[in-house]
Tab-separated table of C-alpha atoms in Angstrom:
chain	number	residue	atom	x	y	z
Z	1	MET	CA	23.070	166.160	79.291
Z	2	LYS	CA	25.361	168.912	80.864
Z	3	CYS	CA	26.433	172.173	78.875
Z	4	ASP	CA	30.260	170.584	79.926
Z	5	GLU	CA	29.426	167.286	78.650
Z	6	VAL	CA	27.864	168.385	75.296
Z	7	LYS	CA	30.458	170.896	74.636
Z	8	ASN	CA	33.283	168.066	74.559
Z	9	GLN	CA	31.004	166.727	72.117
Z	10	PHE	CA	31.404	169.481	69.466
Z	11	PRO	CA	34.364	168.463	67.948
Z	12	GLU	CA	32.587	164.835	66.711
Z	13	TYR	CA	29.127	166.610	65.988
Z	14	TRP	CA	31.284	169.181	63.858
Z	15	SER	CA	32.629	166.252	61.881
Z	16	GLY	CA	29.508	164.249	61.675
Z	17	GLU	CA	30.750	161.478	63.640
Z	18	LEU	CA	28.615	160.904	66.586
Z	19	ASP	CA	25.845	158.371	66.329
Z	20	GLU	CA	22.348	159.162	65.969
Z	21	ALA	CA	21.333	158.693	69.574
Z	22	ALA	CA	24.109	161.108	70.790
Z	23	LYS	CA	23.927	163.791	68.066
Z	24	PHE	CA	19.930	163.945	69.290
Z	25	GLU	CA	21.280	164.582	72.471
Z	26	VAL	CA	23.768	167.393	71.424
Z	27	GLU	CA	20.869	169.131	68.929
Z	28	SER	CA	18.207	169.001	71.366
Z	29	HIS	CA	20.690	170.387	74.474
Z	30	LEU	CA	21.592	173.439	71.458
Z	31	ALA	CA	17.548	173.798	71.078
Z	32	ILE	CA	17.220	174.435	74.870
Z	33	CYS	CA	20.545	176.348	75.693
Z	34	ALA	CA	21.491	179.426	73.957
Z	35	GLY	CA	24.589	179.509	75.402
Z	36	CYS	CA	26.036	176.664	74.008
Z	37	ARG	CA	24.136	177.798	70.644
Z	38	GLU	CA	26.397	180.593	70.290
Z	39	GLU	CA	29.193	178.746	71.439
Z	40	ASN	CA	28.818	175.844	68.851
Z	41	GLU	CA	28.045	178.585	66.230
Z	42	SER	CA	31.088	180.797	66.900
Z	43	LEU	CA	33.552	177.685	67.385
Z	44	ASN	CA	31.697	175.795	64.138
Z	45	ALA	CA	32.772	178.845	62.083
Z	46	VAL	CA	36.455	178.665	63.332
Z	47	TRP	CA	36.429	174.774	62.885
Z	48	THR	CA	35.140	174.876	59.394
Z	49	LYS	CA	38.038	177.363	58.373
Z	50	LEU	CA	40.449	175.386	59.996
Z	51	GLY	CA	39.636	172.451	57.539
Z	52	ALA	CA	40.022	174.591	54.469
Z	53	LEU	CA	44.011	175.355	55.254
Z	54	PRO	CA	45.447	174.044	52.690
Z	55	PRO	CA	48.234	171.472	53.201
Z	56	GLU	CA	51.744	172.442	52.204
Z	57	GLN	CA	53.577	170.530	49.769
Z	58	PRO	CA	57.373	169.511	50.810
Z	59	SER	CA	60.180	169.696	48.361
Z	60	PRO	CA	61.229	167.036	45.836
Z	61	ALA	CA	64.356	166.516	47.867
Z	62	LEU	CA	62.665	164.822	50.608
Z	63	ARG	CA	61.643	162.361	47.940
Z	64	ALA	CA	65.370	161.738	46.657
Z	65	ARG	CA	66.842	161.558	49.954
Z	66	PHE	CA	64.378	159.131	51.313
Z	67	TYR	CA	64.668	156.745	48.207
Z	68	ALA	CA	68.579	157.019	49.112
Z	69	MET	CA	68.271	156.165	52.623
Z	70	LEU	CA	65.983	153.222	51.152
Z	71	GLU	CA	68.240	151.872	48.848
Z	72	GLY	CA	71.195	152.214	51.006
Z	73	TYR	CA	69.725	150.157	53.957
Z	74	GLN	CA	68.919	147.451	51.399
Z	75	GLN	CA	72.291	147.385	50.141
Z	76	GLY	CA	73.293	147.108	53.261
Z	77	LEU	CA	71.206	144.383	54.550
Z	78	ALA	CA	72.092	142.091	50.971
Z	79	GLN	CA	75.677	142.614	52.034
Z	80	ALA	CA	75.375	141.064	55.617
Z	81	LYS	CA	72.574	138.331	54.470
Z	82	PRO	CA	75.060	136.021	52.590
Z	83	VAL	CA	77.371	135.795	55.343
Z	84	ARG	CA	75.093	134.828	57.908
Z	85	SER	CA	73.640	131.842	55.441
Z	86	TRP	CA	76.568	130.978	53.639
Z	87	ARG	CA	78.421	130.046	57.031
Z	88	GLU	CA	75.395	128.018	57.962
Z	89	VAL	CA	75.344	126.277	54.626
Z	90	LEU	CA	78.900	125.785	54.814
Z	91	GLY	CA	79.224	124.505	58.763
Z	92	THR	CA	76.358	121.854	57.848
Z	93	TRP	CA	78.483	120.650	54.639
Z	94	LEU	CA	81.789	120.328	56.248
Z	95	SER	CA	80.186	118.266	59.062
Z	96	ARG	CA	78.691	116.156	56.196
Z	97	LEU	CA	81.958	115.758	54.342
Z	98	VAL	CA	84.477	115.193	57.229
Z	99	PRO	CA	84.361	111.041	58.028
Z	100	ARG	CA	83.165	110.165	61.507
Z	101	ARG	CA	85.965	107.329	62.236
Z	102	PRO	CA	89.235	109.230	63.394
Z	103	VAL	CA	91.459	106.376	60.878
Z	104	PHE	CA	89.350	107.943	58.004
Z	105	GLN	CA	89.827	111.114	58.808
Z	106	LEU	CA	93.488	111.188	59.010
Z	107	ALA	CA	93.222	109.519	55.985
Z	108	THR	CA	91.299	112.081	54.333
Z	109	ALA	CA	94.009	114.790	55.299
Z	110	ALA	CA	96.554	112.912	54.232
Z	111	LEU	CA	94.469	112.235	50.623
Z	112	LEU	CA	93.875	116.578	50.749
Z	113	LEU	CA	97.189	117.368	51.312
Z	114	ILE	CA	98.429	115.289	48.447
Z	115	LEU	CA	95.536	116.510	46.162
Z	116	GLY	CA	96.821	120.111	47.410
Z	117	PHE	CA	100.235	119.781	46.403
Z	118	THR	CA	99.572	118.617	42.887
Z	119	GLY	CA	96.743	121.010	42.367
Z	120	GLY	CA	99.156	123.695	43.095
Z	121	TYR	CA	101.881	122.810	41.095
Z	122	PHE	CA	99.581	122.281	37.908
Z	123	LEU	CA	97.404	125.595	38.717
Z	124	LYS	CA	99.998	128.315	38.867
Z	125	PRO	CA	99.060	131.175	38.247
Z	126	SER	CA	98.421	132.264	34.643
Z	127	PRO	CA	100.212	136.021	33.390
Z	128	GLU	CA	96.375	136.156	32.283
Z	129	SER	CA	94.942	135.867	35.403
Z	130	SER	CA	97.466	139.187	36.758
Z	131	ASN	CA	96.133	140.814	33.770
Z	132	GLU	CA	92.666	140.492	34.936
Z	133	VAL	CA	93.658	141.815	38.146
Z	134	ALA	CA	95.382	144.836	37.140
Z	135	GLN	CA	92.453	145.371	34.247
Z	136	LEU	CA	90.006	145.291	37.360
Z	137	ARG	CA	91.996	147.479	39.293
Z	138	GLU	CA	92.324	150.294	36.568
Z	139	GLU	CA	88.009	149.890	36.229
Z	140	VAL	CA	87.979	150.520	39.709
Z	141	HIS	CA	89.930	153.528	39.389
Z	142	ASP	CA	88.466	155.023	36.453
Z	143	MET	CA	85.298	154.685	38.185
Z	144	ARG	CA	86.497	156.878	41.156
Z	145	GLN	CA	87.549	159.630	38.397
Z	146	MET	CA	84.301	159.426	36.792
Z	147	VAL	CA	82.428	159.888	39.907
Z	148	THR	CA	84.625	163.068	41.514
Z	149	VAL	CA	83.974	164.721	37.983
Z	150	SER	CA	80.586	164.220	38.218
Z	151	LEU	CA	80.387	165.065	41.813
Z	152	LEU	CA	82.161	168.442	41.521
Z	153	LYS	CA	79.610	169.295	38.543
Z	154	GLN	CA	76.562	169.393	41.392
Z	155	GLN	CA	74.379	172.091	42.472
Z	156	SER	CA	74.818	171.303	46.286
Z	157	ALA	CA	77.987	172.620	47.675
Z	158	SER	CA	78.155	169.463	50.079
Z	159	GLU	CA	78.022	167.489	46.705
Z	160	ARG	CA	81.089	169.468	45.419
Z	161	LEU	CA	82.820	168.845	48.475
Z	162	LYS	CA	82.462	165.132	48.328
Z	163	GLY	CA	83.888	165.111	44.890
Z	164	VAL	CA	86.993	166.546	46.344
Z	165	SER	CA	86.857	164.300	48.824
Z	166	TRP	CA	86.730	161.347	46.117
Z	167	SER	CA	89.711	162.950	44.293
Z	168	ASN	CA	91.865	161.829	46.989
Z	169	GLN	CA	91.140	157.670	46.457
Z	170	VAL	CA	92.255	158.531	42.731
Z	171	MET	CA	96.021	157.748	42.761
Z	172	HIS	CA	97.336	158.907	38.921
Z	173	PRO	CA	94.604	161.718	37.967
Z	174	ASP	CA	93.728	162.093	33.887
Z	175	PRO	CA	93.478	165.054	32.308
Z	176	GLU	CA	89.671	165.637	33.142
Z	177	LEU	CA	89.935	165.055	36.380
Z	178	LEU	CA	92.766	167.762	36.840
Z	179	SER	CA	90.683	170.011	34.832
Z	180	ALA	CA	87.689	169.972	36.665
Z	181	LEU	CA	89.916	170.147	40.556
Z	182	LEU	CA	91.543	173.337	38.553
Z	183	GLN	CA	88.201	174.283	37.489
Z	184	THR	CA	86.861	173.848	40.964
Z	185	MET	CA	89.691	175.378	42.567
Z	186	ASN	CA	88.985	178.735	39.852
Z	187	TYR	CA	85.230	179.061	39.365
Z	188	ASP	CA	83.882	177.063	42.441
Z	189	PRO	CA	81.345	180.118	44.255
Z	190	ASN	CA	82.124	178.314	47.390
Z	191	VAL	CA	85.015	178.959	49.569
Z	192	ASP	CA	84.904	175.858	51.031
Z	193	VAL	CA	84.671	173.894	48.107
Z	194	ARG	CA	87.468	176.058	46.384
Z	195	LEU	CA	89.682	175.363	49.462
Z	196	ALA	CA	89.490	171.974	49.451
Z	197	ALA	CA	90.231	171.899	46.009
Z	198	ILE	CA	93.191	173.600	46.816
Z	199	ASP	CA	94.244	170.707	49.341
Z	200	ALA	CA	93.410	168.445	47.052
Z	201	LEU	CA	95.512	169.319	43.831
Z	202	ASN	CA	98.424	169.696	46.551
Z	203	ARG	CA	98.831	165.955	45.979
Z	204	PHE	CA	98.786	166.298	42.610
Z	205	SER	CA	101.117	169.279	42.406
Z	206	THR	CA	104.075	166.838	40.215
Z	207	ASP	CA	102.178	167.351	37.905
Z	208	PRO	CA	103.155	170.712	35.914
Z	209	THR	CA	99.597	171.710	34.328
Z	210	VAL	CA	98.678	171.642	38.196
Z	211	ARG	CA	101.331	174.396	39.118
Z	212	LYS	CA	100.835	176.502	36.486
Z	213	GLY	CA	97.041	176.546	37.169
Z	214	LEU	CA	97.976	177.843	40.702
Z	215	ILE	CA	99.887	180.578	39.886
Z	216	GLU	CA	97.362	181.506	37.093
Z	217	SER	CA	94.756	181.187	39.628
Z	218	LEU	CA	96.252	183.292	42.342
Z	219	PRO	CA	95.795	186.735	41.201
Z	220	LYS	CA	92.039	186.188	40.030
Z	221	GLN	CA	90.981	184.641	43.414
Z	222	ASP	CA	88.585	186.969	45.537
Z	223	SER	CA	88.713	185.282	48.359
Z	224	PRO	CA	91.789	186.102	50.687
Z	225	LEU	CA	91.010	182.748	52.596
Z	226	VAL	CA	91.615	180.914	49.110
Z	227	GLN	CA	94.744	183.504	47.595
Z	228	ILE	CA	96.635	182.818	51.428
Z	229	ALA	CA	96.091	179.032	51.010
Z	230	MET	CA	97.639	179.309	47.762
Z	231	ILE	CA	100.707	181.062	48.591
Z	232	ASP	CA	101.173	179.041	51.110
Z	233	LEU	CA	101.357	176.126	48.849
Z	234	LEU	CA	103.458	177.390	46.292
Z	235	VAL	CA	105.983	178.383	49.142
Z	236	GLN	CA	105.382	174.574	50.078
Z	237	LEU	CA	106.209	173.939	46.710
Z	238	HIS	CA	109.219	175.627	46.525
Z	239	GLU	CA	107.555	176.892	43.224
Z	240	ARG	CA	109.889	179.667	41.947
Z	241	GLN	CA	107.805	180.398	38.859
Z	242	SER	CA	105.200	182.318	40.896
Z	243	ILE	CA	107.889	184.848	42.109
Z	244	ASP	CA	106.207	187.503	39.264
Z	245	VAL	CA	102.611	187.037	40.626
Z	246	LEU	CA	103.955	187.240	44.073
Z	247	LYS	CA	105.552	190.570	43.458
Z	248	GLN	CA	102.293	191.841	41.308
Z	249	LEU	CA	100.133	190.843	44.198
Z	250	THR	CA	102.590	192.538	47.076
Z	251	GLN	CA	102.172	195.863	44.936
Z	252	ASP	CA	98.748	195.783	44.349
Z	253	GLN	CA	97.042	198.360	46.205
Z	254	GLU	CA	93.774	197.296	46.306
Z	255	LEU	CA	94.327	193.978	47.350
Z	256	ASN	CA	93.365	192.569	51.395
Z	257	ARG	CA	96.080	193.476	53.318
Z	258	VAL	CA	96.737	190.046	54.885
Z	259	VAL	CA	96.757	188.864	51.488
Z	260	ARG	CA	99.669	191.798	50.543
Z	261	GLU	CA	101.320	190.282	53.807
Z	262	ARG	CA	101.507	187.123	52.765
Z	263	ALA	CA	102.636	187.397	49.437
Z	264	GLN	CA	105.369	189.418	50.358
Z	265	TRP	CA	106.593	185.966	53.375
Z	266	GLY	CA	106.094	184.075	49.858
Z	267	LEU	CA	108.569	186.286	47.926
Z	268	GLN	CA	111.181	185.931	50.697
Z	269	LYS	CA	110.987	182.553	51.074
Z	270	LEU	CA	111.245	182.051	47.437
Z	271	SER	CA	113.815	183.697	46.863
D	1	MET	CA	49.423	146.720	45.315
D	2	SER	CA	47.125	150.108	46.750
D	3	SER	CA	44.815	147.174	48.023
D	4	LEU	CA	47.539	146.424	50.785
D	5	THR	CA	46.484	148.063	54.039
D	6	ASP	CA	49.254	149.568	55.518
D	7	GLN	CA	49.467	147.266	58.417
D	8	SER	CA	50.145	144.459	55.984
D	9	LEU	CA	52.575	146.169	54.480
D	10	MET	CA	54.628	146.935	57.423
D	11	GLN	CA	54.407	143.726	58.519
D	12	GLN	CA	55.980	142.670	55.031
D	13	VAL	CA	58.508	145.464	55.907
D	14	ARG	CA	59.332	144.230	59.279
D	15	ASP	CA	59.640	140.562	57.953
D	16	GLY	CA	62.749	141.738	55.431
D	17	ASP	CA	60.595	142.971	52.249
D	18	VAL	CA	62.344	146.814	53.085
D	19	GLY	CA	61.243	148.104	49.576
D	20	LYS	CA	57.397	148.103	50.739
D	21	LEU	CA	58.374	150.939	52.802
D	22	GLY	CA	58.623	153.235	49.473
D	23	ILE	CA	54.800	152.538	49.361
D	24	LEU	CA	54.532	153.924	52.649
D	25	PHE	CA	56.152	156.770	51.949
D	26	GLU	CA	54.320	157.666	49.359
D	27	ARG	CA	51.323	157.315	50.731
D	28	HIS	CA	52.130	159.487	54.272
D	29	HIS	CA	54.851	161.072	53.973
D	30	GLY	CA	52.766	164.399	52.705
D	31	MET	CA	50.519	164.268	56.203
D	32	LEU	CA	53.597	163.877	58.054
D	33	PHE	CA	55.384	166.691	56.642
D	34	ASN	CA	51.759	168.957	57.330
D	35	PHE	CA	51.956	167.531	60.511
D	36	LEU	CA	55.556	168.601	61.403
D	37	LEU	CA	55.327	171.713	59.355
D	38	ARG	CA	52.171	172.874	61.437
D	39	LEU	CA	53.887	172.198	64.783
D	40	THR	CA	57.124	173.907	63.951
D	41	GLY	CA	56.806	176.010	61.365
D	42	ASP	CA	60.173	175.112	59.966
D	43	ARG	CA	60.064	173.533	56.563
D	44	GLN	CA	63.426	172.525	56.427
D	45	LEU	CA	63.277	171.110	59.989
D	46	SER	CA	60.208	169.411	58.906
D	47	GLU	CA	61.818	167.689	56.635
D	48	ASP	CA	65.103	166.368	57.964
D	49	LEU	CA	62.123	164.989	60.745
D	50	VAL	CA	60.322	163.056	58.181
D	51	GLN	CA	63.324	161.588	57.085
D	52	GLU	CA	64.436	160.495	60.364
D	53	VAL	CA	60.679	159.079	61.267
D	54	PHE	CA	61.122	157.069	58.097
D	55	VAL	CA	64.298	156.412	59.195
D	56	ARG	CA	63.389	155.139	62.471
D	57	LEU	CA	60.616	153.347	60.837
D	58	LEU	CA	63.273	150.699	59.133
D	59	LYS	CA	65.529	150.925	62.513
D	60	TYR	CA	62.871	150.384	64.750
D	61	ARG	CA	61.036	147.866	62.448
D	62	HIS	CA	61.645	144.518	64.234
D	63	THR	CA	59.384	146.081	66.873
D	64	TYR	CA	55.842	146.518	64.384
D	65	ARG	CA	53.116	144.387	65.907
D	66	GLY	CA	50.670	145.717	63.655
D	67	GLU	CA	48.144	145.486	66.809
D	68	SER	CA	47.430	149.477	66.167
D	69	GLN	CA	47.372	151.252	63.077
D	70	PHE	CA	50.507	152.006	60.797
D	71	THR	CA	49.595	155.688	60.999
D	72	THR	CA	49.436	155.500	64.708
D	73	TRP	CA	52.831	154.139	65.208
D	74	MET	CA	54.108	156.577	62.681
D	75	PHE	CA	52.931	159.756	64.801
D	76	GLN	CA	53.906	158.242	68.218
D	77	ILE	CA	57.877	157.645	66.585
D	78	ALA	CA	57.272	161.591	65.091
D	79	ARG	CA	56.656	163.035	68.485
D	80	ASN	CA	59.150	161.012	70.694
D	81	MET	CA	61.522	162.154	67.626
D	82	ARG	CA	60.715	165.762	67.766
D	83	VAL	CA	61.286	166.251	71.320
D	84	ASP	CA	64.778	164.412	70.918
D	85	GLN	CA	65.075	166.681	68.228
D	86	PHE	CA	63.839	170.037	70.495
D	87	ARG	CA	66.008	169.221	73.047
D	88	LYS	CA	69.084	168.853	71.304
D	89	GLN	CA	68.395	172.208	69.567
D	90	ARG	CA	67.659	173.961	73.131
D	91	GLN	CA	71.517	172.116	74.532
D	92	GLU	CA	72.866	173.349	71.078
D	93	ASN	CA	71.465	176.972	71.049
D	94	ASP	CA	71.026	177.182	74.869
D	95	LEU	CA	67.429	178.406	74.671
D	96	THR	CA	64.789	177.931	76.998
D	97	ASP	CA	60.957	176.618	76.812
D	98	ASP	CA	59.761	179.474	75.823
D	99	GLU	CA	61.645	180.064	72.901
D	100	VAL	CA	61.188	176.424	71.299
D	101	GLU	CA	57.775	177.390	71.438
D	102	GLU	CA	58.223	180.262	69.198
D	103	TYR	CA	59.126	177.871	66.438
D	104	ALA	CA	55.985	178.189	65.743
D	105	SER	CA	55.616	182.387	66.184
D	106	PRO	CA	53.428	183.775	63.861
D	107	ASN	CA	55.996	185.805	62.239
D	108	ALA	CA	57.672	182.720	60.828
D	109	SER	CA	58.808	183.584	57.325
D	110	PRO	CA	57.884	180.697	55.864
D	111	ARG	CA	54.703	180.273	57.089
D	112	ASP	CA	53.823	184.196	55.695
D	113	ARG	CA	54.791	182.755	52.400
D	114	LEU	CA	53.233	180.012	51.867
D	115	VAL	CA	49.608	181.338	53.158
D	116	GLN	CA	48.552	183.382	50.412
D	117	ASN	CA	44.986	183.881	51.596
D	118	GLN	CA	44.585	187.077	54.249
D	119	GLU	CA	41.975	184.872	56.372
D	120	MET	CA	43.695	181.938	55.749
D	121	ARG	CA	47.200	183.447	57.233
D	122	LEU	CA	45.400	184.858	60.172
D	123	LEU	CA	44.252	181.220	60.799
D	124	ASN	CA	47.987	180.148	60.827
D	125	ASP	CA	49.210	182.879	63.202
D	126	ALA	CA	46.169	181.831	65.173
D	127	LEU	CA	47.226	178.591	65.490
D	128	GLY	CA	50.832	179.332	66.152
D	129	ARG	CA	50.153	180.767	68.863
D	130	LEU	CA	48.943	177.800	70.620
D	131	PRO	CA	50.984	176.209	73.152
D	132	LYS	CA	52.634	173.334	71.819
D	133	GLU	CA	50.019	170.620	73.137
D	134	LYS	CA	47.118	172.342	72.154
D	135	ARG	CA	48.008	172.908	68.822
D	136	GLU	CA	49.069	169.408	68.534
D	137	VAL	CA	46.104	167.546	69.588
D	138	LEU	CA	43.822	170.118	67.278
D	139	ILE	CA	46.379	169.242	64.332
D	140	LEU	CA	45.362	165.718	64.815
D	141	SER	CA	41.830	165.614	65.477
D	142	ARG	CA	40.819	168.627	62.663
D	143	PHE	CA	43.949	167.645	59.736
D	144	HIS	CA	44.437	164.229	59.753
D	145	ASP	CA	40.986	162.343	60.377
D	146	LEU	CA	42.385	160.635	63.096
D	147	LYS	CA	39.710	158.475	65.238
D	148	HIS	CA	40.088	160.092	69.179
D	149	GLU	CA	40.421	156.548	70.396
D	150	GLU	CA	43.706	156.986	67.754
D	151	ILE	CA	45.001	160.390	69.342
D	152	ALA	CA	44.323	159.188	72.466
D	153	GLU	CA	46.519	156.607	71.833
D	154	ILE	CA	49.277	158.561	69.958
D	155	LEU	CA	49.537	160.821	73.295
D	156	GLY	CA	49.006	158.605	75.529
D	157	CYS	CA	45.988	159.567	76.981
D	158	SER	CA	42.128	158.704	77.797
D	159	VAL	CA	39.395	159.385	75.081
D	160	PRO	CA	37.349	161.968	77.079
D	161	SER	CA	40.369	163.816	77.656
D	162	VAL	CA	41.449	164.091	74.036
D	163	LYS	CA	38.049	165.457	73.499
D	164	ALA	CA	38.536	167.942	76.147
D	165	LYS	CA	41.614	168.933	75.028
D	166	VAL	CA	40.386	169.466	71.733
D	167	PHE	CA	37.837	171.816	72.936
D	168	ARG	CA	39.330	173.783	74.835
D	169	ALA	CA	42.093	174.262	72.154
D	170	MET	CA	39.485	175.165	69.996
D	171	GLN	CA	38.406	177.920	72.097
D	172	ASP	CA	41.619	179.487	72.445
D	173	LEU	CA	42.269	179.138	68.969
D	174	ARG	CA	38.939	181.096	68.245
D	175	GLU	CA	40.422	183.912	70.530
D	176	ASN	CA	43.539	183.822	68.985
D	177	TYR	CA	41.892	184.806	66.063
D	178	PHE	CA	39.737	187.066	67.044
D	179	GLU	CA	42.441	188.786	68.425
D	180	LEU	CA	44.091	188.768	64.857
D	181	THR	CA	41.105	189.420	62.709
D	182	GLY	CA	40.425	192.504	65.571
D	183	GLU	CA	36.885	190.797	66.317
D	184	ARG	CA	35.616	190.109	69.558
D	185	ALA	CA	35.218	186.222	70.795
D	186	SER	CA	31.424	185.838	72.187
């Protein structure tokens, strides 16, 4: 065996994958070739150390993300499946029901028409069923509010952003939702989330607590971006109650210059 | 349940029982994560890539034929995807190939934090200094108990060529390691 051939066997030799004959060949070469012997020893030492490198653990978020993805995929499948099989089932059913001879087909059609009219007359929608629909609608609405509130309490900024955008699906916010949005606008550590909350609150600006919350929050904000967005919104709402606060801002010399100028602009618009 | 082979599980996933992918995830995500982490030196990127591999396993489940090992297929998908990923990043950041290699640069801070032991850290650094192809073949053969036939299938080359690549990669690794420790290669 040549040196090169022997050396290419080294990795398998080290991991014990060689069969007896091949192993014997390698070892008998090593016995007579000092160069290969040295090469083997020094590489084998590194190979052994390499095997001792400890494996790393991924973060728990990886598992959570995987199962969320899998669940989403399964739901997608479950929704897609019935459509396909229903169509087939319905097709075979209908073809069995309809008679083959045209005369009978006509008779069946007339019969169905009469049945339809009589049925329609007796089955006028009762007030109860429309009640049920309304109740259902309300439940969905409540659920959206719940989702929004719980998303707003999440650790990750992107989840909270999602929460803010969920609030767009709510037509009539309950006090809990409004207070969660106001809370987010006031205290969320992430500027983007606070800005999104201001946008979302704009939709509910007819509510006096929202306007009051905006005015109270304005001087407490530390981000110029957020303050400017608030001033713009207050001007857009023609909220004259904010004049005092805006005056305070224009006189605060420590405040960001751009914000001060914006407040001045707001004052002119409102007064 | 645990006696089910990877192949039969993946066949069930292919035939519509996609929940079974959970078992395959539990069995192999750690190993896949380590493969990608050693290749990229970037924890977050590696986690993203693991997730993406499993997304693709689902997406392409119809193409699973069950002839080769499941892990071989998984590594093939991971390799293809990694290339895509790097390409995308390169386009975004306008990186050259050399810079892409630097993802596994020895000074990558996550790597430093991960490996406590000094000797191990140096060895890890030496591994990170290998060119991507050599690092890859070495990782597959040393850390994942893969037979040379499987590695050949994953890399799309012959078995003798895999053996030669592993050997040469080991020589380079030793050089890098001795350079870092100040020893002389014999």
